[in-house]
Structures are given as C-alpha cells and as structure tokens.
Short mmCIF file of C-alpha atoms in Angstrom, two decimals:
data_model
loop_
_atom_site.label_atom_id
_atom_site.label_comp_id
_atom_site.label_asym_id
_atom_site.label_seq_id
_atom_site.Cartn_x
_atom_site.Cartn_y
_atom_site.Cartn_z
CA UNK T 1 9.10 3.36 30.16
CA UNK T 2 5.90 2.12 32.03
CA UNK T 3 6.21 -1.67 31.50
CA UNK T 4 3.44 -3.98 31.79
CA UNK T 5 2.56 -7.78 30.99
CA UNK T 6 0.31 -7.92 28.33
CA UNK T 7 -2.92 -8.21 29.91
CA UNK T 8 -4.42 -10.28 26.96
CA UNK T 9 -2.51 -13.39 27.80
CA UNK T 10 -3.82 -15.45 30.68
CA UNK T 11 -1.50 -16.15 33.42
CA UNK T 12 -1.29 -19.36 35.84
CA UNK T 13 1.34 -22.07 37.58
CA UNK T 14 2.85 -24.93 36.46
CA UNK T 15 4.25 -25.34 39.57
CA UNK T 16 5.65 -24.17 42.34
CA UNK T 17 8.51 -22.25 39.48
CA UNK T 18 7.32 -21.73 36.30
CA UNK T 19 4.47 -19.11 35.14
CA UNK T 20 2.86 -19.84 31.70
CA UNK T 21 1.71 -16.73 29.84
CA UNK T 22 -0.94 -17.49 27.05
CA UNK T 23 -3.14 -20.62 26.67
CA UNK T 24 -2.97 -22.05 23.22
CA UNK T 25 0.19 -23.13 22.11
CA UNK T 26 0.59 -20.66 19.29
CA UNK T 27 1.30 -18.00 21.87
CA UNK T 28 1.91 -19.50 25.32
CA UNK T 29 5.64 -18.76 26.91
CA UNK T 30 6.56 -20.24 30.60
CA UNK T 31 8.85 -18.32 32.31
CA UNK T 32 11.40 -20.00 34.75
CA UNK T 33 12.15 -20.44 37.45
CA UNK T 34 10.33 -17.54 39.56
CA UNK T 35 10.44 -17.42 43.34
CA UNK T 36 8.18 -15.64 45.67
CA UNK T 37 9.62 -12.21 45.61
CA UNK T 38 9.58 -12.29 41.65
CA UNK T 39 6.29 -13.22 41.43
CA UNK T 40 5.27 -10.57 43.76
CA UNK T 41 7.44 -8.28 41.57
CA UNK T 42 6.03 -9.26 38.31
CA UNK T 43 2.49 -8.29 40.17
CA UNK T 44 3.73 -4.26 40.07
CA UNK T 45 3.59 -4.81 35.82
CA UNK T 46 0.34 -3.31 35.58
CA UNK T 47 1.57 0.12 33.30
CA UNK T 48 1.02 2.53 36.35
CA UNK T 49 4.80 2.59 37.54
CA UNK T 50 8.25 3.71 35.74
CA UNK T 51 11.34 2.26 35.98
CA UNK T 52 12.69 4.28 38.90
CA UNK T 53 9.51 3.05 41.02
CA UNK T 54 9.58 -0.58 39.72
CA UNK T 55 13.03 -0.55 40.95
CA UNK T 56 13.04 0.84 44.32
CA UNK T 57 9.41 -1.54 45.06
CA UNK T 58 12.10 -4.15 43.51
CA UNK T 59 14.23 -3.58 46.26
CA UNK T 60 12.04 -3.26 48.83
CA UNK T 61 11.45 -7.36 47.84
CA UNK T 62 14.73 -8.38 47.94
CA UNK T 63 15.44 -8.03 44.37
CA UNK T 64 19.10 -6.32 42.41
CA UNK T 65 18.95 -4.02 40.30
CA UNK T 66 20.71 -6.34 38.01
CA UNK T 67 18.04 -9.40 38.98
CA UNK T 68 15.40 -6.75 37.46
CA UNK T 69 16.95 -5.88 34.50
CA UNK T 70 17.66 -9.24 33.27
CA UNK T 71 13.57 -10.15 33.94
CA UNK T 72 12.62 -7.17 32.40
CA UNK T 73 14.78 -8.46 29.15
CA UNK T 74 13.48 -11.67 29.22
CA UNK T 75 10.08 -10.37 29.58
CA UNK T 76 10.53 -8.20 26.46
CA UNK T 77 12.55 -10.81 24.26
CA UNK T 78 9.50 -13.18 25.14
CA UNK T 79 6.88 -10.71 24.00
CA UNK T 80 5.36 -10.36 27.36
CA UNK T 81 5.92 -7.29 27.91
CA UNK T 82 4.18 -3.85 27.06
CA UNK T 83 3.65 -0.51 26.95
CA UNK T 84 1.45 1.34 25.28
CA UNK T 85 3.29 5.07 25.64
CA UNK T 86 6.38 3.41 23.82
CA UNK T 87 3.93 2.91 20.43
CA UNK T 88 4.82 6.62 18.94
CA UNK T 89 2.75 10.19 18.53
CA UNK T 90 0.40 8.56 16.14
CA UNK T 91 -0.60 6.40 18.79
CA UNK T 92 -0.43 8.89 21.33
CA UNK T 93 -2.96 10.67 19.83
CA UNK T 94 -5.06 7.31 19.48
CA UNK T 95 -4.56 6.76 22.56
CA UNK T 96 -6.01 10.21 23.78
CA UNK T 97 -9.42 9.09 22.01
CA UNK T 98 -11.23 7.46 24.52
CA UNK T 99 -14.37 6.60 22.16
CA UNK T 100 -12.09 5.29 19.85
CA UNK T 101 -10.19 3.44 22.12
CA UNK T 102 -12.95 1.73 23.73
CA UNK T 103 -14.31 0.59 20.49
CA UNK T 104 -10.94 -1.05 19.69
CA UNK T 105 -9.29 -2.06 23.18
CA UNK T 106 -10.20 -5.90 22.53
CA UNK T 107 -8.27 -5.48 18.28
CA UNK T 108 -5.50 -3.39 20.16
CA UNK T 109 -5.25 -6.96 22.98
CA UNK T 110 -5.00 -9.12 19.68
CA UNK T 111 -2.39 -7.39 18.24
CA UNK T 112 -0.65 -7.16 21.35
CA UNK T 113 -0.41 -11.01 21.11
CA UNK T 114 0.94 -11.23 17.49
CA UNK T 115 3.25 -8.07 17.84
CA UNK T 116 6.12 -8.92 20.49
CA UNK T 117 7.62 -5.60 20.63
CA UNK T 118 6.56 -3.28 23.58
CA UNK T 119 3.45 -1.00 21.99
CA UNK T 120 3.75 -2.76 19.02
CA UNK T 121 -0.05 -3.67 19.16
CA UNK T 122 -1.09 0.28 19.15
CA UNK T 123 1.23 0.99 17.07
CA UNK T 124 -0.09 -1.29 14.21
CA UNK T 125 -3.55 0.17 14.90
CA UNK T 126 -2.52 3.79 14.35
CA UNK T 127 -0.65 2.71 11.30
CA UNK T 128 -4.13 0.91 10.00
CA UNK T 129 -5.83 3.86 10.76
CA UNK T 130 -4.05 5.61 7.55
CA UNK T 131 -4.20 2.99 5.14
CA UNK T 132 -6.87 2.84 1.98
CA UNK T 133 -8.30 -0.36 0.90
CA UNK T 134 -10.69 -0.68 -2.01
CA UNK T 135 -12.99 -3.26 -1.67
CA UNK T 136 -14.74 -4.13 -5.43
CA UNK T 137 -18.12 -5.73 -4.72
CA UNK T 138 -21.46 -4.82 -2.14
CA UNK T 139 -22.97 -8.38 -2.37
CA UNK T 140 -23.31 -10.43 1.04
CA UNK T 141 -19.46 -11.10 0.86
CA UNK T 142 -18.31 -7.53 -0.47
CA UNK T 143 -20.35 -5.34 1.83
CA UNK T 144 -19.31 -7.45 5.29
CA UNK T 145 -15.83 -7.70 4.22
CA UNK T 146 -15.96 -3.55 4.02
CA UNK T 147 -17.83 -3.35 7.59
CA UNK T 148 -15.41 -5.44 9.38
CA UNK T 149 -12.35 -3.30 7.77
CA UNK T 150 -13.53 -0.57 9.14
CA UNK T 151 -14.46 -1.34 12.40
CA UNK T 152 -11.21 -3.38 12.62
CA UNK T 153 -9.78 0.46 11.73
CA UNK T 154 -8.46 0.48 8.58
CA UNK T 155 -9.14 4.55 8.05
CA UNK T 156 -10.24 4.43 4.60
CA UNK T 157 -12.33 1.66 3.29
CA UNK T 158 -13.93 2.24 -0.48
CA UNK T 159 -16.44 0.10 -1.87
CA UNK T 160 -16.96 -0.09 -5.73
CA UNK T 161 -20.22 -1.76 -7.07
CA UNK T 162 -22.95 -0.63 -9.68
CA UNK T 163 -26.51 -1.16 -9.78
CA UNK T 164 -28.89 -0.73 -7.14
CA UNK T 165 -29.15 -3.22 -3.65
CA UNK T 166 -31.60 -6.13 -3.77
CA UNK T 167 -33.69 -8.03 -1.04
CA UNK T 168 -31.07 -10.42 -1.83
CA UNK T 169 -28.25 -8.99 -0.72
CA UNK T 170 -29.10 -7.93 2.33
CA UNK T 171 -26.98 -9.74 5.01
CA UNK T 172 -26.20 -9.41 8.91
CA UNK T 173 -23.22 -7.42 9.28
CA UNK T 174 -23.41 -6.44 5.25
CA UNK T 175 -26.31 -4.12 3.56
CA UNK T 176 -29.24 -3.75 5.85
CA UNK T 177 -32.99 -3.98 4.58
CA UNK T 178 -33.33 -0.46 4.65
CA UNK T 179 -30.44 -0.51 1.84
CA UNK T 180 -32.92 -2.21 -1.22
CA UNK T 181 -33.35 0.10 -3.88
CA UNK T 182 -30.07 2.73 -3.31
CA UNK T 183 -27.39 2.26 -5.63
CA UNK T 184 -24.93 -0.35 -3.86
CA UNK T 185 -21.73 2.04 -3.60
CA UNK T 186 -23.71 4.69 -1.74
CA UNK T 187 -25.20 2.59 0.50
CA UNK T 188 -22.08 0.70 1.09
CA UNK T 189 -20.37 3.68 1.83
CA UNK T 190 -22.99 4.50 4.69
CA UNK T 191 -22.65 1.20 5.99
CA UNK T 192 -18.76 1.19 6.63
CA UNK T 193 -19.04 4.75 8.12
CA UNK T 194 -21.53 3.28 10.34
CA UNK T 195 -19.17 0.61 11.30
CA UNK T 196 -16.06 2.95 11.70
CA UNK T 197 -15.18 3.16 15.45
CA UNK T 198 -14.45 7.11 14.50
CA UNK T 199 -14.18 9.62 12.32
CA UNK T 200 -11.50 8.90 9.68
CA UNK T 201 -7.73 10.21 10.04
CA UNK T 202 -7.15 13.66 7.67
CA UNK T 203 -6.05 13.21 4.26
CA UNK T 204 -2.60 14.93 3.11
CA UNK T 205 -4.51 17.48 1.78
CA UNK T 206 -5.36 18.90 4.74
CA UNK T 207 -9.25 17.81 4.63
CA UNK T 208 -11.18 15.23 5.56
CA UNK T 209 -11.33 11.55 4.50
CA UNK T 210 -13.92 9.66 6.78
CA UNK T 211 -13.76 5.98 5.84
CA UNK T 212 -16.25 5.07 2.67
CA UNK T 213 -16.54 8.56 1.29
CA UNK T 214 -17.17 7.37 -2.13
CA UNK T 215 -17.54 11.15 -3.16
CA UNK T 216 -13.88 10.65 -4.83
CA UNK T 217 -12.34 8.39 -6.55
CA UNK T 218 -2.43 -22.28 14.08
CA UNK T 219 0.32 -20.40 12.72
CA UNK T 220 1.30 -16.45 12.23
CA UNK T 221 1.85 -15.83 8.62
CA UNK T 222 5.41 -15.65 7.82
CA UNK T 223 7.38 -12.20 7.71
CA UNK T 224 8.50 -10.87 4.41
CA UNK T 225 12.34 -11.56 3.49
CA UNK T 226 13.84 -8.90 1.83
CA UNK T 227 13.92 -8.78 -1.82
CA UNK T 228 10.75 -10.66 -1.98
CA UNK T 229 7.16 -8.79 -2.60
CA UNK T 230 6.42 -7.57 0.90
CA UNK T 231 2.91 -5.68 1.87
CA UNK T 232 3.26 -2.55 1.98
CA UNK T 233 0.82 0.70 2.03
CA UNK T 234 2.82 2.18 -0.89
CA UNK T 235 1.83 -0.08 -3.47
CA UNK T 236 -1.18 1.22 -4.99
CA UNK T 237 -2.74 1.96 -9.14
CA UNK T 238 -2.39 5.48 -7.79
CA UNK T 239 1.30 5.70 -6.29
CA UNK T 240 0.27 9.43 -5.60
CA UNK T 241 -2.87 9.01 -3.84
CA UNK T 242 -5.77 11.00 -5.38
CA UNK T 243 -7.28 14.27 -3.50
CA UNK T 244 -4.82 13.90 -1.45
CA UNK T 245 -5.65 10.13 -0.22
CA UNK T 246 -2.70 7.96 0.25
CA UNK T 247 -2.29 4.80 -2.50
CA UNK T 248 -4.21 1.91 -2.15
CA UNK T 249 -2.35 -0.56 0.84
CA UNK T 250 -4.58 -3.35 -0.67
CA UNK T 251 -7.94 -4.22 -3.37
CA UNK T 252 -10.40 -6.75 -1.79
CA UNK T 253 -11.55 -8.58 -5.11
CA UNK T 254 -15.45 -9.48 -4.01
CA UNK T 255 -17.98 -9.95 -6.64
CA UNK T 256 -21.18 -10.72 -6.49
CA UNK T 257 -20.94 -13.25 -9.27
CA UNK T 258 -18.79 -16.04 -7.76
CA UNK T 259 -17.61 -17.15 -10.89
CA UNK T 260 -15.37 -13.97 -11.44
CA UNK T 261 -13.74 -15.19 -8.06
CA UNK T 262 -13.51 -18.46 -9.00
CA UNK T 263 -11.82 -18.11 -12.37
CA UNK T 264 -10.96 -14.37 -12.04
CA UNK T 265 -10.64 -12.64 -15.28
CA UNK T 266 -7.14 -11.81 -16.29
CA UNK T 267 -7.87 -8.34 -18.02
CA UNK T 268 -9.64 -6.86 -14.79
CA UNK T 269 -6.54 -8.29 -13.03
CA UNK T 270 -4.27 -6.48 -15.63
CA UNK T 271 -3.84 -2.86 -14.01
CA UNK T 272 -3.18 -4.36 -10.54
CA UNK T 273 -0.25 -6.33 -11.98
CA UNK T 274 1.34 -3.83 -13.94
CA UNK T 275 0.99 -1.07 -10.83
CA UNK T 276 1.87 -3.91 -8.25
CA UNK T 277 -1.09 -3.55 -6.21
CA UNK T 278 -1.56 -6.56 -4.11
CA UNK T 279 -4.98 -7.74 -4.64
CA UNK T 280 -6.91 -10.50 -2.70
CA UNK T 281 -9.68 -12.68 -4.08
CA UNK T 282 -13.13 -14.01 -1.92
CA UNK T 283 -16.22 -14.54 -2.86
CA UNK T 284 -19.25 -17.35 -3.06
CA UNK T 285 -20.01 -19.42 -5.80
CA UNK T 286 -23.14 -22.38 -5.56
CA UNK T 287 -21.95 -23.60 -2.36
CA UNK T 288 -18.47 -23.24 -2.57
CA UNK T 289 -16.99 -20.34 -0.14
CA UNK T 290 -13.19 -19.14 -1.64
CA UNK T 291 -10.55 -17.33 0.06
CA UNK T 292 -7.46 -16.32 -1.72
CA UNK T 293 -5.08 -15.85 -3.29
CA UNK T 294 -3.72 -12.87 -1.86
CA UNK T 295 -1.53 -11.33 -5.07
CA UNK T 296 1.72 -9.99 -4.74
CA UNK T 297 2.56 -8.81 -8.22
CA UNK T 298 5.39 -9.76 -9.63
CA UNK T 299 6.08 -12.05 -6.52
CA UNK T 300 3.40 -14.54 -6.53
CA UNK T 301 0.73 -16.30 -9.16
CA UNK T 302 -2.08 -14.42 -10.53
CA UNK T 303 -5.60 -15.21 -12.43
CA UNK T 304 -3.32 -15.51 -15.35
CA UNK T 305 -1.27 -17.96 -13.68
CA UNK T 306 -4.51 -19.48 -12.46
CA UNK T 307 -5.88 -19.83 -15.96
CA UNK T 308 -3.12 -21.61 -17.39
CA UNK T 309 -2.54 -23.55 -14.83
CA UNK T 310 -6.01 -25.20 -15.05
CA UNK T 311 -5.75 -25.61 -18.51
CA UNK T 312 -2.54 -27.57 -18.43
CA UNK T 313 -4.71 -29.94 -15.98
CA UNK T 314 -8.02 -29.73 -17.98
CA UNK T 315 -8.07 -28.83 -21.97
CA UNK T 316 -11.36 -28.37 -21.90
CA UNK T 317 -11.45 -25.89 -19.63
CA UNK T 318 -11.46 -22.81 -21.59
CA UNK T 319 -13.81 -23.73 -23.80
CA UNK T 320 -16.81 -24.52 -20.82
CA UNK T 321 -15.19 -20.97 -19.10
CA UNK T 322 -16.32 -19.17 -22.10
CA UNK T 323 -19.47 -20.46 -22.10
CA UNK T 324 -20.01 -19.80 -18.26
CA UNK T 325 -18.83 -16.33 -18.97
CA UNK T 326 -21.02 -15.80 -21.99
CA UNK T 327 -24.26 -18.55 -20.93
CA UNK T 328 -27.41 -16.45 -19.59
CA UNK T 329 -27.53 -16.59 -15.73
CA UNK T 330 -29.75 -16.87 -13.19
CA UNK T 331 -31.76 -14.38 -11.65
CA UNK T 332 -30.38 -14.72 -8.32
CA UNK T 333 -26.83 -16.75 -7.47
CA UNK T 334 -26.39 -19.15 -4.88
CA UNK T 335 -25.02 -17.97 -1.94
CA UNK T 336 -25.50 -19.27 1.91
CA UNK T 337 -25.57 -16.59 4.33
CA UNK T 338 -23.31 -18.75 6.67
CA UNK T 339 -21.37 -19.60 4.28
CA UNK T 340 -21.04 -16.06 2.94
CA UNK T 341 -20.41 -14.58 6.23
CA UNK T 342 -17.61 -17.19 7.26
CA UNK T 343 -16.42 -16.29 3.62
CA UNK T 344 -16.00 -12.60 4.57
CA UNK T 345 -14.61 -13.01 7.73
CA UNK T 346 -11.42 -15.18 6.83
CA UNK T 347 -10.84 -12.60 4.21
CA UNK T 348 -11.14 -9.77 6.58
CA UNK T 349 -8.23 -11.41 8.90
CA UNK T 350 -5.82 -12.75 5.77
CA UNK T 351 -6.75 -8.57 4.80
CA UNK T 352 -5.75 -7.57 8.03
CA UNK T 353 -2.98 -10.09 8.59
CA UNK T 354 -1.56 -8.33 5.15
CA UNK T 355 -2.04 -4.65 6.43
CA UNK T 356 -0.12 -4.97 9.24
CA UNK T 357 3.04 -6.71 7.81
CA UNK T 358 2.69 -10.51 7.69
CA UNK T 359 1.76 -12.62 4.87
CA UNK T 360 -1.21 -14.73 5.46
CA UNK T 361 -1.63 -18.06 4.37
CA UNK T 362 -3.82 -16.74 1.11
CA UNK T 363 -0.26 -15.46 -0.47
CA UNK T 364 -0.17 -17.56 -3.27
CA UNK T 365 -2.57 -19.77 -2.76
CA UNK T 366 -6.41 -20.54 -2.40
CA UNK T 367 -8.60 -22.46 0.68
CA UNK T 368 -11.85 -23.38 -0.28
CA UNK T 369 -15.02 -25.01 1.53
CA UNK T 370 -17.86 -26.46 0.65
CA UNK T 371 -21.47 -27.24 2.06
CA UNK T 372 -22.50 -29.15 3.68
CA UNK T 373 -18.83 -30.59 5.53
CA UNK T 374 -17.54 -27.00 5.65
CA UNK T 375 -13.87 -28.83 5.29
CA UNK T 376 -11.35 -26.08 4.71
CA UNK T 377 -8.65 -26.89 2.09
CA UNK T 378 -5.67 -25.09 0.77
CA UNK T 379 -4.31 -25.14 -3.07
CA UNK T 380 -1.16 -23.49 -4.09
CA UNK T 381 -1.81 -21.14 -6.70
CA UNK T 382 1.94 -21.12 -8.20
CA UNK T 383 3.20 -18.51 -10.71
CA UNK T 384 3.40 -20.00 -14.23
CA UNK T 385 5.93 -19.59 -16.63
CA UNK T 386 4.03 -18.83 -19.91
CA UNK T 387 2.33 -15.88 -17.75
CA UNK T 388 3.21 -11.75 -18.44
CA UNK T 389 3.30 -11.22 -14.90
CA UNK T 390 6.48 -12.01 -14.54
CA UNK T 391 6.36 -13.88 -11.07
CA UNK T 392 7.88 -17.53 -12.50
CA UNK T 393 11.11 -15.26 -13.71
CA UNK T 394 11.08 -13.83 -10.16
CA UNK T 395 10.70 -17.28 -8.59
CA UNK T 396 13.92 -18.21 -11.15
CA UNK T 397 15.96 -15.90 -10.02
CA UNK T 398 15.06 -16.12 -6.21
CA UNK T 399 16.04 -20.22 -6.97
CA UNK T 400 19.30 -18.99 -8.49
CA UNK T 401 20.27 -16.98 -5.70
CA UNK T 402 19.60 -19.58 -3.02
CA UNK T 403 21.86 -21.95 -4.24
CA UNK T 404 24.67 -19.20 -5.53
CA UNK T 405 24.78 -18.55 -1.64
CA UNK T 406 27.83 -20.09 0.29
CA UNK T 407 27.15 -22.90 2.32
CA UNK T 408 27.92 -22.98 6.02
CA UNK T 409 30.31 -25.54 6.92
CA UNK T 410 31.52 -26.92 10.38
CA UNK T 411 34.93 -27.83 11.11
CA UNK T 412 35.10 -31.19 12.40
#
C-alpha cells in the first residue's frame, strides 16, 4: 500500500488542532486534534512511500506504530485517503496509459471525492471504460450528451439518429459545421471518437470496439438497497451483447423533437421495459430544458406512468397530445443553445452518476427549467397503478415488507 491524501481536496487550519479536508460542505471532513509531529507526518502522504517507510519516517517524528495505524484508519474511514495501485489490473493498465491518463486525471480527482474507498476513483473509471451506452438522438442535446460520455470515458458510446445534419443543429461541443449534409449517425459517430480520450477497450470478441463505431448494431445520489432496481451494466435489450459488445449499461433518450421528451411515447418505451434497460429522458422543447426521469424498469415510473398520471390531473390531455403528435410542425423547433447545452450537461452527470453506481436525483422523477429565470424544479414522476410496467406492484410489495419488518425496541 502507497497511501496518499487525496490531492483533490483542499487542505487548511482551523486552528492550532484541527485540519479540514475539502471546501464545500458536501465533502469537507476536519480531522482532530493533530499536533506538530502528525501534521508533519500526514505531509509524507504524497503516494511515493509504503508502509514500511511511512513507518520508520513515523518514528523518526516521535510517532507509535500504533499512533500511525489508528490515523491511517481514520484517514481511510473518512475517505481521505488514496491510492491509486490498490484500484485493480484494469486500472493498472489505465494507469500505464499516460495519454489517457492525462486526458482524464481531473474526472479520475472527481471521483476520488465521491468514492471514499482507497482507488476507488480509478477504479470506477476503468469500469466506465467497458460500459455501452446508446444515446437515441444527434440534435444539439443528443450529439453533446454523446461527446461528453465519451470524453468522460464511457468506452462505448452509440448514437442512433436518421436523416442528414442541418445548419441547425450544429452546436459547440455537439455536431460541428463541417457535419451539415452527412447523415447524423455517421457524423455523430466521428464526433464522439473525436472526443474519446483513447482508443476504445477490446470487445469480448477479441476485436476492436472504439467508442461510436456505428458499423454494428448538494447531495450524492443515494446508493441502491438491495432488492430494489439498482444500475447496473448488465441490464441491456441485448443481455448478450451483440458482436461481441457487452449489453447496454444505459439508453440516453434525446430527440430532436422535444415533445417526444416531454410526453415520451409509451410504445418506443415498450422494449426497454420489458428487457429492463434503464433509460433516461432529456431533451428541449420551446424554451423548456428537461432532465429526467432516469427509468429503472420495473422499479420506478415510466412514460406510461407519466401519461396516466397527467391525465388523471388533466382530461383533456390526451386528446390535445394527439393532436401535437399528429398537427404539422414547424420547420425548425425551438431550442436555445444555452439552454440546450446546460440541458446536455446535467444529463451527462445524472448518466454518469448512474454508471458508476449511485442513483441520481432523475430516478423517478423530472427537473425542468425554463427561459428566461432558468429556475430548476423537480417533479416526482411516481409509478402508477393502472400501468403494465409493473413498478406500482413493486412499490406494493416494497411497502408491505417495510412494515412486516420487526421493530427495534429499547428496554427502558
């Protein structure tokens, strides 16, 4: 073990006793109390020294064996402590890329930060690196939220769209000018191999996969609890992979019509729900940005869910959603740049959030802004009983359970 403190959290005094690691209160830990030879100790945390070093410089301070053990624990129950050579071969052999690891040293910090366990911030990136998310839609949302997947390190990013690119969907960070006139899916695909930090991880068939060949087919979010519907990068439509590509980990539901993000439609929905294939909905429509919900089938509420639900509070609403669906539509939709690109950068994170383990704040539910106040606001997007995906049983049951549990009691 080559212990260091995490370098992305910013050290300073309280006082004369007490360190604080971290600025913002989401992550900051003091430590306490530390005298002189302890700080000077906690100096030699830098990575370049194992344990038998650390504890013969220990003693050369003043400091037990046992005083330097018991820091080094508190250190690691705190999350302030790392090392990188503790995060596995996969991220061994990350960590022997130097290109690579350049390009991602600052994600590798972040997830340092979120991911208390020594390495556990290069481990997470190695384990992006072989995941496969499908992102449906190259529009100014779509085609960013593809880019910043990739260079974020997700290993295989696919983007699904037909036509060919307009003027009007180039955006900074999503389909560049020189993009107008290719089909959107090819030049997609260019544009998240571009942003890749590296060449993509082998498939299981032995070959090749680099990210976007198309040529085949302030809170952290809260842990799963088992039983429920956790992320995970077996859950795809195909279980098996295909051409030796692992399942889909996630499907990034970006449209370039708004309205299908909006008020999703429940049949395109349909094959994601009956192969559990968490799916997560963003897009732009007028000027109204929309994050969310992320969908954990069977676990959370889906379009249907979202389509009953708004007809319960609105009767009419079915009958103006078929004529939206049907009604002839403008040549080009509204949709801000700014707006767009916040748009597909919150969906990136809640993506990324998902791919390494949490669940965001989009899991089950839906945040919303619109121009000009740019006020973010959440909606919970429950499951409904009258829908086929079965998530208001699940919720049932889950209810059930809680209160079949025995209570704790205290003797008095």
């Amino acid at each position: 073990m080559y212990p260091m403190l995490k370098p992305a959290l910013r050290r300073a005094w309280r006082g004369r006793n007490t360190v604080q690691f971290g600025v913002t209160p989401a992550h900051a830990v003091a430590l306490g109390p530390v005298d002189i030879a302890t700080g000077s100790f906690l100096e030699l945390l830098d990575g370049t020294r194992g344990l038998p070093l650390l504890h013969e410089e220990a003693h050369a301070l003043g400091l037990s064996e046992h005083h330097v053990r018991l820091l080094l624990d508190r250190l690691t129950e705190a999350g302030l402590l790392d090392d990188p050579r503790a995060a596995g071969p996969e991220a061994d052999v990350l960590r022997r890329r130097a290109e690579v690891m350049s390009r991602q040293r600052p994600d590798v910090a972040s997830l340092s930060v979120v991911r208390p366990e020594p390495g556990g911030g290069l481990r997470r990136m190695a384990a992006r690196r072989e995941m496969r998310v499908q992102v449906r839609g190259a529009g100014r949302v779509g085609a960013s939220v593809a880019s910043v997947l990739s260079g974020a390190g997700v290993g295989r990013v696919e983007v699904l769209d037909g036509g060919r690119a307009e003027l009007w969907d180039v955006a900074r960070g999503g389909l560049p000018p020189a993009a107008v006139g290719e089909r959107r899916d090819v030049a997609a695909g260019r544009l998240v191999r571009r942003s890749a930090p590296g060449p993509g991880p082998r498939s299981r068939a032995g070959g090749t996969g680099p990210p976007g060949d198309l040529s085949g087919p302030g809170r952290r979010g809260s842990r799963a609890e088992p039983g429920t519907v956790a992320p995970r990068a077996d859950r795809g439509v195909d279980r098996a992979g295909s051409g030796g590509e692992p399942p889909l980990s996630l499907i990034v539901v970006a449209p370039r019509d708004g309205l299908a993000v909006y008020a999703p439609p429940v049949d395109t929905a349909a094959p994601w729900i009956a192969s559990g294939t968490p799916h997560l909905y963003a897009g732009v429509i007028e000027a109204t940005g929309v994050v969310g919900p992320l969908v954990l089938p069977g676990g959370t509420g889906c379009a249907g869910c979202l389509e009953l639900r708004r007809a319960d509070r609105d009767p009419q609403w079915p009958r103006m959603l078929a004529q939206w669906r049907s009604g002839r539509r403008g040549a080009v939709p509204a949709c801000d740049l700014a707006l767009a690109t916040a748009v597909a950068g919150l969906t990136a994170a809640h993506a990324l959030a998902f791919l390494d383990g949490d669940l965001p704040a989009t899991t089950g539910s839906r945040w919303e802004a619109a121009l000009p106040l740019l006020d973010w606001r959440s909606e919970p997007v429950g499951p409904h009983v009258d829908c086929s995906c079965g998530a208001a049983g699940a919720a049932d049951r889950d209810r059930a359970s809680t209160r079949a549990q025995p209570q704790d009691t205290m003797a008095g």
